[in-house]
PDB file of C-alpha atoms in Angstrom:
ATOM      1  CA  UNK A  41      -2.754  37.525   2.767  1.00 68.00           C
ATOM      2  CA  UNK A  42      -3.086  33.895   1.892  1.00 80.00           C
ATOM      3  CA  UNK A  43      -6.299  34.824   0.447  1.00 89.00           C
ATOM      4  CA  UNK A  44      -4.933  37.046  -2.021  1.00 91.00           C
ATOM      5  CA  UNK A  45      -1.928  34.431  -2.964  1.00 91.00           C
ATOM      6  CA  UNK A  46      -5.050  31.862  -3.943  1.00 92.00           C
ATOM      7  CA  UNK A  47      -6.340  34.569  -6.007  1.00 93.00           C
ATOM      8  CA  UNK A  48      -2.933  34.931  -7.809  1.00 93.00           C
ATOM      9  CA  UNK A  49      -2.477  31.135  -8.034  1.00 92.00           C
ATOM     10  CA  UNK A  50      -5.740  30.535  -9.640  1.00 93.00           C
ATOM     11  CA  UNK A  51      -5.076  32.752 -12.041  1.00 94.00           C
ATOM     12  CA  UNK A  52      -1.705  32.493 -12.772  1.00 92.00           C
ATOM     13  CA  UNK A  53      -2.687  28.436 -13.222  1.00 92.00           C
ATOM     14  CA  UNK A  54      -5.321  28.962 -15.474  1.00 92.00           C
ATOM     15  CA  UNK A  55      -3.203  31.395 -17.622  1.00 92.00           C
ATOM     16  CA  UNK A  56      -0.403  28.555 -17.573  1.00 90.00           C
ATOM     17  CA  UNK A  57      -3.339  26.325 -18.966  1.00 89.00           C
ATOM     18  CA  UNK A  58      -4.576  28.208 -21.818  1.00 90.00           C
ATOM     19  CA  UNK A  59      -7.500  28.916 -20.441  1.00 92.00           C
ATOM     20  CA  UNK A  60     -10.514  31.928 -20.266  1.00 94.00           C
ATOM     21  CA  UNK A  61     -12.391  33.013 -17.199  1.00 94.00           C
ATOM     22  CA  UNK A  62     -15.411  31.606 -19.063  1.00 94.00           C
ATOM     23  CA  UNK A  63     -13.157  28.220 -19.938  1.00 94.00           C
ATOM     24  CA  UNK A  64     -12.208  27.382 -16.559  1.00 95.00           C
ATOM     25  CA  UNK A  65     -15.826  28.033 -15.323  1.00 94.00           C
ATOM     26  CA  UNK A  66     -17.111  25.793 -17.938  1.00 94.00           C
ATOM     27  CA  UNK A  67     -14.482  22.776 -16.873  1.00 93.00           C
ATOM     28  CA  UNK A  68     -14.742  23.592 -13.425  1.00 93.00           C
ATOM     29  CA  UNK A  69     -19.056  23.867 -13.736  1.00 94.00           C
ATOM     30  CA  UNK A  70     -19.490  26.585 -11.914  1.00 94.00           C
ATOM     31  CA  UNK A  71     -20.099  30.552 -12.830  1.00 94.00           C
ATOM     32  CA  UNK A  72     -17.878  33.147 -14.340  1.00 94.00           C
ATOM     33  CA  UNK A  73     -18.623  35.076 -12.030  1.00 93.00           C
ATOM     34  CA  UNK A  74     -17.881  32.912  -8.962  1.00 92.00           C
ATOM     35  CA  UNK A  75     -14.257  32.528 -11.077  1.00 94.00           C
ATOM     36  CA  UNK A  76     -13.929  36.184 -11.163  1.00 94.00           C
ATOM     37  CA  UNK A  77     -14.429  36.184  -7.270  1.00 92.00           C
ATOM     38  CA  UNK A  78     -12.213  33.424  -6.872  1.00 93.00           C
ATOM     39  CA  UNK A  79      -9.255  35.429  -8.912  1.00 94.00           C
ATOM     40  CA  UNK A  80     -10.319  38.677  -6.737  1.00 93.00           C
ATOM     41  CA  UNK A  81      -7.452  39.452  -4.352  1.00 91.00           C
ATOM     42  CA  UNK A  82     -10.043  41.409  -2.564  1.00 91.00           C
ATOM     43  CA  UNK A  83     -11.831  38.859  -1.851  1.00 86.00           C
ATOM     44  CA  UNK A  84     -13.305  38.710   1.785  1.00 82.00           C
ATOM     45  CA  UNK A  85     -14.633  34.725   0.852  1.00 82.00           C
ATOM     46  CA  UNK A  86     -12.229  33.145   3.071  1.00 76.00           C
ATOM     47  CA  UNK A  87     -12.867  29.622   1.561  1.00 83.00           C
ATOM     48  CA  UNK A  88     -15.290  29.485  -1.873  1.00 83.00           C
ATOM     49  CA  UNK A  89     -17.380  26.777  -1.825  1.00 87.00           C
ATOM     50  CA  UNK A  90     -16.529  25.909  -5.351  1.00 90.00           C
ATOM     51  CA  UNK A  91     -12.295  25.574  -4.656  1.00 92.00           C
ATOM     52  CA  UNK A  92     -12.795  21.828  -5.212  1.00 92.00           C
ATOM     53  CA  UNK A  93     -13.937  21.651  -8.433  1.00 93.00           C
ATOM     54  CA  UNK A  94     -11.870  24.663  -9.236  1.00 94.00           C
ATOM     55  CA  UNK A  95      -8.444  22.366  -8.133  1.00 92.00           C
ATOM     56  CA  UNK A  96      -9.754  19.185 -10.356  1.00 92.00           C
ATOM     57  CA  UNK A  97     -10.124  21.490 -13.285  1.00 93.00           C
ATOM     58  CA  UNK A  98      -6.935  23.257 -12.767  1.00 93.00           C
ATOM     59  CA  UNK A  99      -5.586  19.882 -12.625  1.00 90.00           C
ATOM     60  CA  UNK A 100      -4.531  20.578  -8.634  1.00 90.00           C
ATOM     61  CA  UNK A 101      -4.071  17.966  -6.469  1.00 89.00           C
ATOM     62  CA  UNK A 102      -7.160  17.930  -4.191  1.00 88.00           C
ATOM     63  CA  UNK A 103      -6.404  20.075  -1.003  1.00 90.00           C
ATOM     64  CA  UNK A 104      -3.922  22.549  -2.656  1.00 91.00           C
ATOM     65  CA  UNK A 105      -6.557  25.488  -2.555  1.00 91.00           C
ATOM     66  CA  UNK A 106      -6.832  25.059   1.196  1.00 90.00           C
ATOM     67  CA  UNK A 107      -2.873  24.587   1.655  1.00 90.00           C
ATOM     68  CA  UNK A 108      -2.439  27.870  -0.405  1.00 91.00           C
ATOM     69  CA  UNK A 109      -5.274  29.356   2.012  1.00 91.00           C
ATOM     70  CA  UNK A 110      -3.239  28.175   5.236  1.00 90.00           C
ATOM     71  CA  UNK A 111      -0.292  29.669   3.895  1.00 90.00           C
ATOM     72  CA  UNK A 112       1.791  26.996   2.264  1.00 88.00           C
ATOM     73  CA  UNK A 113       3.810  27.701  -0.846  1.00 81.00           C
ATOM     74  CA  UNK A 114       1.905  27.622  -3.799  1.00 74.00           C
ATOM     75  CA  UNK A 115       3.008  24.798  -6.040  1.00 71.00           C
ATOM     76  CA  UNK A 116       5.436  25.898  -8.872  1.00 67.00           C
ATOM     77  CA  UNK A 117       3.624  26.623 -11.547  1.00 57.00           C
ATOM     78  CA  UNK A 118       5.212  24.222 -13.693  1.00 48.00           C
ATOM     79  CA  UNK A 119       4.843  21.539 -11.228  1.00 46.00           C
ATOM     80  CA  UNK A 120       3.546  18.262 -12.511  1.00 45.00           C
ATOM     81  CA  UNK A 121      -0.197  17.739 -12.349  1.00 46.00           C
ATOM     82  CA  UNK A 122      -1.774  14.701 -10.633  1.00 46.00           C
ATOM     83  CA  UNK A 123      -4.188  12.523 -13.180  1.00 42.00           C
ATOM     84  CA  UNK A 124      -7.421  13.263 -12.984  1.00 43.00           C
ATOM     85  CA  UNK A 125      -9.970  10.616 -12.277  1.00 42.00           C
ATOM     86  CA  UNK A 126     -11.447  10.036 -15.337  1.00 46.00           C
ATOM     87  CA  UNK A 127      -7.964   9.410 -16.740  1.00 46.00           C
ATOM     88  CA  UNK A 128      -7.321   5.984 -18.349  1.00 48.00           C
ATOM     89  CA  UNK A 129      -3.812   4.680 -19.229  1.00 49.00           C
ATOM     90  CA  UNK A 130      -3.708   4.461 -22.840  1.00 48.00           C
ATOM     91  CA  UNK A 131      -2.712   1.250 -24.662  1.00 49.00           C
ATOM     92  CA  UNK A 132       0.275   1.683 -26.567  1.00 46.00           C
ATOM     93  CA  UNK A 133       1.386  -0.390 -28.938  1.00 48.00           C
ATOM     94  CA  UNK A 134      -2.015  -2.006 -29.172  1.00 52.00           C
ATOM     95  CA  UNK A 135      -2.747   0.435 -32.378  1.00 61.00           C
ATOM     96  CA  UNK A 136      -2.378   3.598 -30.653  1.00 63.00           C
ATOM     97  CA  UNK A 137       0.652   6.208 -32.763  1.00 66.00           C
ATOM     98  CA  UNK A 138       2.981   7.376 -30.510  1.00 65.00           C
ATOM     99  CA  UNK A 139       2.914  10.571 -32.635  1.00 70.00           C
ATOM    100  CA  UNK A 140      -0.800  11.059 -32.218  1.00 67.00           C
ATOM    101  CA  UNK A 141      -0.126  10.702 -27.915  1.00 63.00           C
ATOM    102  CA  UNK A 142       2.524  13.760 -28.428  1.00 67.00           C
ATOM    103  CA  UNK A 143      -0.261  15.799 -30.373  1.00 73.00           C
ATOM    104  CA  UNK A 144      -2.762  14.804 -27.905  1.00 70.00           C
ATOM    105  CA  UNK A 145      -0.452  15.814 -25.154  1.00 70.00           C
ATOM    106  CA  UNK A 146       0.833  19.076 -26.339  1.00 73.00           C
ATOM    107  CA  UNK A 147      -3.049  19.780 -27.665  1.00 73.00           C
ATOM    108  CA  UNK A 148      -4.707  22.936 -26.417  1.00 78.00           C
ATOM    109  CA  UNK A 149      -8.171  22.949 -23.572  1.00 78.00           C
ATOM    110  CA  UNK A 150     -10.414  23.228 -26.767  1.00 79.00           C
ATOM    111  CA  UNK A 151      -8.921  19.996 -28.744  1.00 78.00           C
ATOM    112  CA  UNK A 152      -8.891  18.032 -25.695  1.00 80.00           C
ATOM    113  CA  UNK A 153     -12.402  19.007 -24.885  1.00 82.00           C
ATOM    114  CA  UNK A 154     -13.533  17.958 -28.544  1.00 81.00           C
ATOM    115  CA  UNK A 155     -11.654  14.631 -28.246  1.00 79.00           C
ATOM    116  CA  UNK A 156     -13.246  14.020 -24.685  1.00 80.00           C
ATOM    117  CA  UNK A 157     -16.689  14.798 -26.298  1.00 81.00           C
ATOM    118  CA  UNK A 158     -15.872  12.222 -29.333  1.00 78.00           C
ATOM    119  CA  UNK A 159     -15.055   9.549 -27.298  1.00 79.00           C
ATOM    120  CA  UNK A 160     -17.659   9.806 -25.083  1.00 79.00           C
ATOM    121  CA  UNK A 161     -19.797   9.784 -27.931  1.00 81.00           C
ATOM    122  CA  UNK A 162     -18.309   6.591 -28.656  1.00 80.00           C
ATOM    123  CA  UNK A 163     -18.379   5.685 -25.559  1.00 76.00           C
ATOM    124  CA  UNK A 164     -22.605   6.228 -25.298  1.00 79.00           C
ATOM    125  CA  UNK A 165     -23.018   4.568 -28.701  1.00 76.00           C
ATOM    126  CA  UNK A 166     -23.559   7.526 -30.856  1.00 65.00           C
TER     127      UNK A 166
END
């Protein structure tokens, strides 16, 4: 039972999020398939191997996969998200719009994925 409520979770998460089988595979680097598996209620994987980097990219708190599979409640699905660990607080009022941070927060998986790409760019000097 637990098994299928991860399954449902997953899914219903990534749905919340925006986000394509093949999306959340990409952000989480691991196979579509192993994401279609992972949102199979049929499942007889009693713990995938890849439920870590699923969490970070569903923006979980780390452990909440293996809570769900012990049979905790699920986290709301509108229940804040923990900053990842790449986040960095931004500096506002040192040149930074407060209008561009509430586009950038209400911004879709794809935008945010360009702008991550961009800076980074930036970031490695091209």
């Amino acid at each position: 039972m637990p098994r299928s409520v991860l399954a449902r979770c997953v899914s219903e998460r990534r749905v919340e999020l925006g986000l394509t089988q093949a999306e959340l595979a990409r952000e989480a680097e691991i196979s579509v398939s192993a994401v279609q598996k992972l949102e199979d209620p049929k499942s007889t994987i009693a713990r995938p191997r890849s439920l870590p980097k699923v969490e970070k990219a569903l923006s979980w708190p780390r452990g909440t996969g293996d809570a769900i599979l012990r049979g905790e409640e699920p986290p709301p699905a509108s229940q804040p998200t923990e900053a990842s660990e790449e986040s960095v607080p931004l500096p506002v009022g040192q040149g930074i719009d407060p209008e561009f941070l509430v586009e950038l927060a209400t911004a879709s998986p794809e935008q945010l994925q360009r702008v991550r790409d961009f800076l980074k760019g930036i970031k490695e000097g091209r």
